[in-house]
GROMACS .gro file of C-alpha atoms in nm:
model
  277
    1MET     CA    1 -10.390  16.375   4.172
    2LYS     CA    2 -10.741  16.243   4.241
    3GLN     CA    3 -10.735  16.275   4.619
    4ALA     CA    4 -10.905  16.016   4.838
    5VAL     CA    5 -10.894  15.888   5.196
    6SER     CA    6 -10.976  15.542   5.328
    7SER     CA    7 -11.196  15.500   5.635
    8TYR     CA    8 -10.927  15.251   5.746
    9VAL     CA    9 -10.786  15.540   5.951
   10PHE     CA   10 -11.099  15.512   6.172
   11LEU     CA   11 -11.115  15.132   6.162
   12LEU     CA   12 -11.171  15.062   6.532
   13GLN     CA   13 -11.461  15.307   6.547
   14ARG     CA   14 -11.812  15.276   6.410
   15LEU     CA   15 -11.815  15.478   6.087
   16HIS     CA   16 -12.037  15.786   6.103
   17VAL     CA   17 -12.094  16.102   5.901
   18GLY     CA   18 -11.855  16.299   6.123
   19HIS     CA   19 -11.573  16.078   5.996
   20LEU     CA   20 -11.683  16.137   5.638
   21ASP     CA   21 -11.687  16.514   5.698
   22ALA     CA   22 -11.334  16.497   5.844
   23MET     CA   23 -11.198  16.314   5.541
   24VAL     CA   24 -11.360  16.555   5.296
   25ALA     CA   25 -11.226  16.853   5.492
   26SER     CA   26 -10.874  16.735   5.403
   27GLY     CA   27 -10.946  16.772   5.032
   28ALA     CA   28 -11.062  16.417   4.959
   29GLN     CA   29 -11.277  16.393   4.647
   30THR     CA   30 -11.338  16.022   4.704
   31ILE     CA   31 -11.381  15.817   5.021
   32GLU     CA   32 -11.296  15.449   5.028
   33ILE     CA   33 -11.505  15.265   5.285
   34PHE     CA   34 -11.333  14.972   5.449
   35ALA     CA   35 -11.592  14.696   5.480
   36ALA     CA   36 -11.562  14.553   5.830
   37ARG     CA   37 -11.881  14.492   6.024
   38HIS     CA   38 -11.754  14.648   6.348
   39HIS     CA   39 -11.666  14.961   6.147
   40PHE     CA   40 -11.908  14.979   5.853
   41ASP     CA   41 -12.183  14.726   5.909
   42TYR     CA   42 -12.304  14.667   5.555
   43THR     CA   43 -12.577  14.435   5.689
   44ASP     CA   44 -12.734  14.716   5.896
   45ARG     CA   45 -12.992  14.875   5.668
   46GLY     CA   46 -13.033  15.182   5.887
   47GLY     CA   47 -12.658  15.243   5.902
   48VAL     CA   48 -12.615  15.195   5.528
   49LYS     CA   49 -12.906  15.432   5.463
   50GLU     CA   50 -12.743  15.701   5.679
   51ILE     CA   51 -12.411  15.676   5.493
   52ALA     CA   52 -12.592  15.668   5.158
   53SER     CA   53 -12.786  15.983   5.248
   54TRP     CA   54 -12.459  16.163   5.324
   55PHE     CA   55 -12.313  16.073   4.984
   56ARG     CA   56 -12.631  16.191   4.809
   57SER     CA   57 -12.596  16.525   4.986
   58ASN     CA   58 -12.226  16.575   4.912
   59ASP     CA   59 -12.030  16.592   4.589
   60VAL     CA   60 -11.802  16.307   4.691
   61ARG     CA   61 -11.740  15.972   4.524
   62ALA     CA   62 -11.735  15.637   4.702
   63THR     CA   63 -11.529  15.320   4.663
   64LEU     CA   64 -11.529  15.001   4.869
   65HIS     CA   65 -11.260  14.775   5.009
   66GLN     CA   66 -11.372  14.414   5.046
   67PRO     CA   67 -11.415  14.270   5.397
   68ILE     CA   68 -11.115  14.067   5.510
   69PHE     CA   69 -11.224  13.994   5.867
   70ASP     CA   70 -11.469  13.715   5.948
   71ALA     CA   71 -11.772  13.857   6.130
   72ASN     CA   72 -11.795  13.538   6.336
   73THR     CA   73 -11.449  13.557   6.494
   74GLY     CA   74 -11.552  13.796   6.769
   75GLU     CA   75 -11.426  14.144   6.849
   76TRP     CA   76 -11.170  14.278   6.605
   77SER     CA   77 -10.831  14.398   6.720
   78ARG     CA   78 -10.541  14.554   6.533
   79HIS     CA   79 -10.357  14.224   6.576
   80HIS     CA   80 -10.627  14.025   6.397
   81GLN     CA   81 -10.512  13.836   6.092
   82PRO     CA   82 -10.731  13.841   5.778
   83ALA     CA   83 -10.976  13.553   5.805
   84LEU     CA   84 -11.158  13.582   5.472
   85ASN     CA   85 -10.967  13.443   5.178
   86LEU     CA   86 -11.124  13.432   4.832
   87ILE     CA   87 -10.873  13.168   4.719
   88ASP     CA   88 -10.861  12.954   5.033
   89VAL     CA   89 -10.768  12.590   4.969
   90GLU     CA   90 -11.084  12.482   5.153
   91LYS     CA   91 -11.394  12.521   4.941
   92SER     CA   92 -11.623  12.603   5.236
   93ARG     CA   93 -11.395  12.891   5.339
   94ARG     CA   94 -11.384  13.022   4.982
   95ILE     CA   95 -11.762  13.018   4.969
   96ASN     CA   96 -11.784  13.194   5.306
   97ALA     CA   97 -11.545  13.466   5.187
   98MET     CA   98 -11.731  13.507   4.858
   99ASP     CA   99 -12.067  13.536   5.034
  100GLU     CA  100 -11.933  13.799   5.274
  101VAL     CA  101 -11.792  14.010   4.989
  102LYS     CA  102 -12.128  13.990   4.812
  103ARG     CA  103 -12.307  14.102   5.129
  104ALA     CA  104 -12.082  14.407   5.138
  105LEU     CA  105 -12.146  14.475   4.771
  106GLU     CA  106 -12.521  14.478   4.832
  107ALA     CA  107 -12.469  14.815   5.001
  108ALA     CA  108 -12.406  14.949   4.648
  109GLU     CA  109 -12.782  14.940   4.599
  110GLN     CA  110 -12.786  15.252   4.817
  111ILE     CA  111 -12.428  15.386   4.826
  112PRO     CA  112 -12.290  15.473   4.480
  113PHE     CA  113 -11.969  15.271   4.501
  114GLU     CA  114 -11.766  15.310   4.183
  115SER     CA  115 -11.531  15.019   4.249
  116ILE     CA  116 -11.438  14.744   4.492
  117VAL     CA  117 -11.080  14.649   4.585
  118LEU     CA  118 -11.020  14.275   4.617
  119ASN     CA  119 -10.738  14.095   4.798
  120LEU     CA  120 -10.635  13.763   4.646
  121GLY     CA  121 -10.479  13.530   4.902
  122THR     CA  122 -10.289  13.570   5.226
  123SER     CA  123  -9.929  13.524   5.335
  124ASN     CA  124  -9.987  13.147   5.348
  125ASP     CA  125 -10.067  13.124   4.976
  126THR     CA  126  -9.802  13.059   4.712
  127TRP     CA  127  -9.813  13.107   4.336
  128SER     CA  128  -9.920  12.793   4.150
  129GLU     CA  129 -10.161  12.669   3.883
  130ARG     CA  130 -10.409  12.607   4.163
  131THR     CA  131 -10.395  12.961   4.303
  132LEU     CA  132 -10.413  13.098   3.949
  133ASP     CA  133 -10.731  12.899   3.883
  134LEU     CA  134 -10.882  12.998   4.217
  135SER     CA  135 -10.802  13.365   4.149
  136LEU     CA  136 -10.970  13.347   3.809
  137THR     CA  137 -11.282  13.197   3.964
  138ALA     CA  138 -11.294  13.455   4.245
  139ILE     CA  139 -11.262  13.751   4.009
  140GLU     CA  140 -11.521  13.608   3.768
  141HIS     CA  141 -11.778  13.559   4.045
  142ILE     CA  142 -11.727  13.899   4.210
  143LYS     CA  143 -11.717  14.077   3.875
  144ALA     CA  144 -12.046  13.915   3.770
  145PHE     CA  145 -12.208  14.025   4.096
  146ALA     CA  146 -12.060  14.377   4.103
  147HIS     CA  147 -12.113  14.478   3.739
  148PRO     CA  148 -12.497  14.500   3.750
  149LEU     CA  149 -12.458  14.726   4.055
  150GLY     CA  150 -12.234  14.961   3.856
  151VAL     CA  151 -11.925  14.866   4.056
  152LYS     CA  152 -11.590  14.806   3.883
  153THR     CA  153 -11.355  14.537   4.011
  154LEU     CA  154 -10.994  14.606   4.113
  155VAL     CA  155 -10.733  14.361   4.243
  156GLU     CA  156 -10.472  14.481   4.490
  157THR     CA  157 -10.099  14.420   4.498
  158SER     CA  158 -10.019  14.238   4.822
  159PRO     CA  159  -9.703  14.136   5.010
  160HIS     CA  160  -9.719  13.769   4.911
  161GLU     CA  161  -9.659  13.558   4.601
  162VAL     CA  162 -10.008  13.546   4.451
  163ALA     CA  163 -10.062  13.921   4.417
  164THR     CA  164  -9.729  14.051   4.289
  165PRO     CA  165  -9.754  14.292   3.992
  166ASP     CA  166  -9.634  14.019   3.752
  167HIS     CA  167  -9.877  13.760   3.882
  168LEU     CA  168 -10.173  13.999   3.883
  169LEU     CA  169 -10.104  14.079   3.518
  170GLU     CA  170 -10.089  13.705   3.444
  171ILE     CA  171 -10.424  13.652   3.616
  172LEU     CA  172 -10.586  13.936   3.421
  173ARG     CA  173 -10.434  13.816   3.094
  174VAL     CA  174 -10.536  13.451   3.131
  175GLY     CA  175 -10.887  13.548   3.243
  176HIS     CA  176 -10.927  13.805   2.963
  177PHE     CA  177 -11.031  14.052   3.234
  178ASP     CA  178 -10.992  14.362   3.020
  179THR     CA  179 -11.222  14.570   3.241
  180VAL     CA  180 -11.062  14.469   3.571
  181GLY     CA  181 -10.806  14.714   3.706
  182VAL     CA  182 -10.528  14.706   3.966
  183CYS     CA  183 -10.493  14.885   4.298
  184LEU     CA  184 -10.123  14.941   4.366
  185ASP     CA  185 -10.041  14.956   4.737
  186THR     CA  186  -9.718  15.153   4.788
  187GLY     CA  187  -9.649  15.005   5.132
  188HIS     CA  188  -9.683  14.648   5.009
  189MET     CA  189  -9.435  14.715   4.730
  190ASN     CA  190  -9.178  14.848   4.981
  191LEU     CA  191  -9.155  14.519   5.170
  192PRO     CA  192  -8.872  14.263   5.130
  193GLY     CA  193  -8.873  14.081   4.798
  194ARG     CA  194  -9.147  14.292   4.641
  195GLY     CA  195  -8.924  14.491   4.404
  196GLY     CA  196  -9.007  14.847   4.508
  197VAL     CA  197  -9.269  15.100   4.400
  198GLU     CA  198  -9.084  15.218   4.088
  199ALA     CA  199  -9.074  14.866   3.942
  200ALA     CA  200  -9.440  14.808   4.032
  201PHE     CA  201  -9.554  15.117   3.840
  202ALA     CA  202  -9.336  15.019   3.544
  203ILE     CA  203  -9.482  14.667   3.530
  204LEU     CA  204  -9.847  14.757   3.580
  205GLY     CA  205  -9.861  15.081   3.381
  206ASP     CA  206 -10.211  15.185   3.278
  207ARG     CA  207 -10.371  14.887   3.450
  208VAL     CA  208 -10.337  15.089   3.772
  209LYS     CA  209 -10.674  15.249   3.845
  210GLU     CA  210 -10.619  15.316   4.213
  211VAL     CA  211 -10.319  15.369   4.440
  212HIS     CA  212 -10.315  15.305   4.814
  213LEU     CA  213 -10.077  15.561   4.961
  214ASN     CA  214  -9.904  15.449   5.280
  215ASP     CA  215  -9.549  15.425   5.408
  216ASN     CA  216  -9.338  15.183   5.612
  217HIS     CA  217  -8.975  15.115   5.703
  218GLY     CA  218  -8.930  14.828   5.460
  219GLU     CA  219  -8.981  14.553   5.718
  220LYS     CA  220  -9.354  14.521   5.791
  221ASP     CA  221  -9.686  14.655   5.665
  222GLU     CA  222  -9.723  14.956   5.894
  223HIS     CA  223  -9.956  15.183   5.693
  224CYS     CA  224  -9.781  15.502   5.809
  225TRP     CA  225  -9.846  15.849   5.672
  226PRO     CA  226  -9.638  15.930   5.360
  227GLY     CA  227  -9.294  16.053   5.466
  228GLU     CA  228  -9.283  15.862   5.794
  229GLY     CA  229  -9.106  15.560   5.641
  230THR     CA  230  -8.847  15.482   5.377
  231ILE     CA  231  -9.047  15.507   5.053
  232ASP     CA  232  -8.914  15.756   4.798
  233TRP     CA  233  -9.232  15.954   4.728
  234LYS     CA  234  -9.084  16.125   4.424
  235LEU     CA  235  -9.086  15.782   4.260
  236VAL     CA  236  -9.449  15.734   4.360
  237THR     CA  237  -9.566  16.068   4.221
  238ALA     CA  238  -9.365  16.009   3.902
  239GLY     CA  239  -9.530  15.668   3.862
  240ILE     CA  240  -9.875  15.820   3.910
  241ALA     CA  241  -9.801  16.099   3.662
  242ALA     CA  242  -9.700  15.844   3.395
  243ILE     CA  243 -10.042  15.674   3.399
  244THR     CA  244 -10.260  15.787   3.107
  245ASN     CA  245 -10.584  15.808   3.305
  246PRO     CA  246 -10.497  15.946   3.652
  247PRO     CA  247 -10.583  15.689   3.920
  248ILE     CA  248 -10.765  15.756   4.244
  249CYS     CA  249 -10.497  15.807   4.510
  250VAL     CA  250 -10.617  15.687   4.850
  251LEU     CA  251 -10.447  15.760   5.179
  252GLU     CA  252 -10.483  15.422   5.352
  253ILE     CA  253 -10.345  15.485   5.699
  254ALA     CA  254 -10.352  15.260   6.006
  255TYR     CA  255 -10.589  15.344   6.289
  256GLU     CA  256 -10.430  15.528   6.581
  257PRO     CA  257 -10.663  15.562   6.884
  258GLU     CA  258 -10.503  15.888   6.999
  259LEU     CA  259 -10.587  16.071   6.675
  260THR     CA  260 -10.903  16.281   6.671
  261SER     CA  261 -11.104  16.344   6.355
  262ALA     CA  262 -10.965  16.699   6.343
  263GLU     CA  263 -10.607  16.568   6.363
  264VAL     CA  264 -10.675  16.319   6.084
  265THR     CA  265 -10.797  16.610   5.871
  266LYS     CA  266 -10.476  16.805   5.937
  267LEU     CA  267 -10.246  16.511   5.867
  268ALA     CA  268 -10.430  16.415   5.547
  269THR     CA  269 -10.427  16.777   5.427
  270LYS     CA  270 -10.052  16.796   5.489
  271ALA     CA  271  -9.994  16.465   5.308
  272PHE     CA  272 -10.186  16.580   4.999
  273GLU     CA  273 -10.003  16.914   4.995
  274THR     CA  274  -9.666  16.738   5.012
  275LEU     CA  275  -9.751  16.484   4.743
  276ASN     CA  276  -9.887  16.751   4.509
  277LYS     CA  277  -9.569  16.959   4.518
   0.00000   0.00000   0.00000
């Protein structure tokens, strides 16, 4: 298993090198930075330079999760709904979302991001010819911007109609996106009507280049530590093992204010040990 941790676990805090050290101490070989300005301000040149310097000094890979929160909506809270939607029905909102993702990608000029994870749509979007076309356009634009920076594009399975495993494969097929991969989120696939993690791995197969590891109780997207919910993790590890080129496996866990960096290290270490058995 290619072990990784997402900075999502520190989301309400300003990302600093101490957080990066804590994630690496758990055995992470890759760190996925969650692009949210209150957390990782990709428009702050000094802050980006500091993070970039850390990666140059450590044998650790970097990936990026697209921003989903609008920087103009004020202070973020854990109850905030995603405001940036790459396939929004309103053109001005689509453009705003696209511009914000590109701003985040500009950090790849200093930080060696290997890939970016994109979310297509929100819970308000349904599958249709229109959302298919908008998804094709979004991927094409981001891919064209990311490729010269050496960043691969991944699309994530989400708990709504547009980004089911079947629909993501349809988008990639119609767009002839042979170099675009999929990020399979285990928690999203455990929600009602999503078919379960075993079916998701079977459908997506070798298109899976990254896996977001998180648990829930089958009712809402909780982003718990593996083993705290109802997901059968033997099915997850079997699905990962069946992929020809092992994907990056990212612990994407919800922020808990009471957890210290040291406690995050311990919990992540335990999760990796359990999953590797």
